[in-house]
Amino acid sequence: MAEKTPKADRTRLAILDAARTVFTRKGFSGTTIGDITEQAHVTRANFYYYFANKTALFIELGTSTRHEAMAVVSAFRDEGGQPSREAVRSWVLRYFAYLDRSGAFVLRAEGDLPPDAGFRQSVARSQRRVVTALGQAVLDASATASEADPQAVGTAVMAMLERSWSVVDHQRLPSPDRERVVEAIVELVCRFLA
């Protein structure tokens, strides 16, 4: 028998899921607490029971998203040595699955963060950690030594993945189907690693 999630946890998760949806659609500055509570079908009192304010909720979503990104990066690093083509494909699909859940939020949030300078610096540090870890994982898996900067490599790989995902799944532009784009990314990553 599956364990039931306590009502308090379900309410909190409903608020987080609703906030992710609303922040994605309206951005941080365009979102009100009323938008979130309406989307979550909860009262403002429920919201304030779990979160001090909109910024605290946004920070939690951002932290959770960064953890998800680091888990995907770690999966590439955990392959150890030079991964097989199938392992690279599996990793690209895992990255796309992460983007399916969090990508639109990440892309929207980058352009509309809370105005606090300390918060923005924290986001920049977190982003650097993720791209540097990704770049180092790619460089470590490469069959040939490289003098490339891990942060630059990670930025390039992440940009390729995220932009490809965005064009295929979220823009009304003519583009190849998702599977062909995944295969192209796999090919490029494998060639870099060779």
XYZ file of C-alpha atoms in Angstrom:
194
model
C 0.000 0.000 0.000
C 1.418 3.378 -1.016
C 2.124 5.848 1.744
C -0.156 8.846 1.805
C 1.376 12.281 1.717
C 0.228 14.289 4.740
C -2.177 17.109 3.884
C 0.329 19.745 5.034
C 2.923 18.384 2.604
C 0.377 18.275 -0.220
C -0.599 21.890 0.454
C 3.013 23.039 0.496
C 3.775 21.123 -2.717
C 0.655 22.566 -4.350
C 1.900 26.067 -3.538
C 5.373 25.292 -4.921
C 3.978 23.758 -8.119
C 1.556 26.639 -8.592
C 4.318 29.187 -8.034
C 6.550 27.464 -10.599
C 3.714 27.683 -13.125
C 2.840 31.308 -12.379
C 6.470 32.505 -12.201
C 7.057 30.813 -15.553
C 4.076 32.545 -17.097
C 4.357 36.007 -15.482
C 7.904 36.278 -14.161
C 8.830 37.256 -10.619
C 7.822 40.901 -10.874
C 4.500 40.171 -12.571
C 3.421 37.503 -10.095
C 1.341 38.287 -7.033
C 0.718 36.078 -4.035
C -2.929 36.106 -5.109
C -1.906 34.597 -8.467
C -0.113 31.781 -6.661
C -2.893 31.053 -4.165
C -5.488 31.081 -6.938
C -3.441 28.638 -9.034
C -2.838 26.401 -5.977
C -6.464 26.620 -4.785
C -5.347 27.643 -1.287
C -5.931 30.665 0.925
C -3.460 33.462 1.563
C -3.261 32.169 5.147
C -2.070 28.810 3.756
C 0.557 30.617 1.716
C 1.868 32.594 4.683
C 1.895 29.513 6.887
C 4.573 27.996 4.625
C 6.349 31.018 3.134
C 7.219 34.421 4.567
C 6.769 36.151 1.211
C 7.025 35.757 -2.540
C 10.818 36.125 -2.497
C 11.226 33.302 0.039
C 9.133 31.049 -2.179
C 11.120 32.064 -5.267
C 14.381 31.324 -3.432
C 13.128 27.866 -2.475
C 12.132 27.112 -6.059
C 15.490 28.370 -7.312
C 17.393 26.291 -4.763
C 15.397 23.199 -5.635
C 15.988 23.793 -9.337
C 19.742 24.204 -8.778
C 19.807 20.906 -6.881
C 18.002 19.235 -9.784
C 20.542 20.684 -12.227
C 23.480 19.515 -10.107
C 21.972 16.013 -9.927
C 21.847 15.875 -13.729
C 25.430 17.164 -13.976
C 26.528 14.596 -11.392
C 24.932 11.833 -13.461
C 27.278 12.709 -16.331
C 30.282 12.840 -14.011
C 29.290 9.559 -12.357
C 29.640 7.722 -15.679
C 33.379 7.735 -15.015
C 35.856 7.810 -17.882
C 34.590 8.222 -21.409
C 30.890 7.362 -21.531
C 29.406 5.228 -24.278
C 27.170 6.787 -26.918
C 24.159 5.214 -25.190
C 25.254 6.680 -21.830
C 25.540 10.143 -23.436
C 22.094 9.694 -25.002
C 20.645 8.647 -21.649
C 22.203 11.702 -20.017
C 20.879 14.094 -22.698
C 17.396 12.635 -22.215
C 17.766 13.104 -18.457
C 18.805 16.718 -19.001
C 15.780 17.258 -21.243
C 13.543 15.690 -18.570
C 14.966 18.189 -16.062
C 14.230 20.979 -18.546
C 10.700 19.660 -19.092
C 10.078 20.215 -15.402
C 12.162 23.307 -14.683
C 13.493 24.761 -17.919
C 10.789 27.318 -18.589
C 11.030 28.525 -14.977
C 14.831 28.811 -15.249
C 14.729 30.678 -18.554
C 12.030 33.076 -17.363
C 13.660 33.608 -13.960
C 17.016 34.565 -15.473
C 15.472 37.700 -16.915
C 13.254 38.625 -13.974
C 14.938 38.056 -10.622
C 14.069 39.788 -7.353
C 15.842 43.173 -7.235
C 18.035 42.395 -4.202
C 21.720 42.629 -5.257
C 22.800 39.954 -2.768
C 20.193 37.587 -4.141
C 21.344 38.220 -7.716
C 24.974 37.573 -6.719
C 23.935 34.325 -5.043
C 22.131 33.224 -8.215
C 25.214 34.061 -10.302
C 27.453 32.019 -7.941
C 25.074 29.066 -8.111
C 24.975 29.232 -11.890
C 28.786 29.347 -12.046
C 28.995 26.265 -9.816
C 26.626 24.310 -12.050
C 28.265 25.268 -15.361
C 31.765 24.735 -13.976
C 30.830 21.284 -12.657
C 29.304 20.404 -16.031
C 32.337 21.686 -17.922
C 34.735 19.805 -15.650
C 32.709 16.606 -16.072
C 32.848 16.953 -19.864
C 36.574 17.722 -19.837
C 37.272 14.791 -17.481
C 35.372 12.448 -19.812
C 37.217 13.644 -22.915
C 39.701 11.211 -24.448
C 42.132 14.053 -25.176
C 43.501 16.627 -22.792
C 42.173 20.131 -23.189
C 43.245 23.526 -21.951
C 39.677 24.794 -22.193
C 38.202 26.549 -19.196
C 35.657 24.282 -17.421
C 33.255 27.189 -16.862
C 33.365 28.091 -20.567
C 32.868 24.466 -21.644
C 29.976 24.024 -19.216
C 28.380 27.251 -20.397
C 28.630 26.147 -24.041
C 27.223 22.661 -23.384
C 24.425 23.998 -21.192
C 23.541 26.656 -23.762
C 23.402 24.030 -26.506
C 21.105 21.814 -24.446
C 18.826 24.539 -23.127
C 18.486 26.461 -26.374
C 17.859 23.257 -28.344
C 15.187 22.204 -25.850
C 13.596 25.646 -25.980
C 13.461 25.793 -29.781
C 12.072 22.275 -30.145
C 9.539 22.311 -27.330
C 8.518 25.900 -26.680
C 8.862 28.105 -29.701
C 6.549 28.199 -32.634
C 9.422 27.928 -35.068
C 9.849 25.224 -37.643
C 12.319 22.804 -36.117
C 13.241 19.162 -36.338
C 11.463 16.813 -33.992
C 12.821 16.312 -30.503
C 14.356 12.902 -31.203
C 16.438 14.218 -34.116
C 17.663 17.115 -31.994
C 18.592 14.745 -29.150
C 20.545 12.590 -31.607
C 22.357 15.664 -32.956
C 23.351 16.713 -29.435
C 24.537 13.172 -28.662
C 26.645 13.230 -31.831
C 28.218 16.580 -30.952
C 28.984 15.593 -27.357
C 30.451 12.251 -28.464
C 32.654 13.990 -31.041
C 33.894 16.399 -28.379
C 34.688 13.506 -26.055
C 36.541 11.506 -28.738
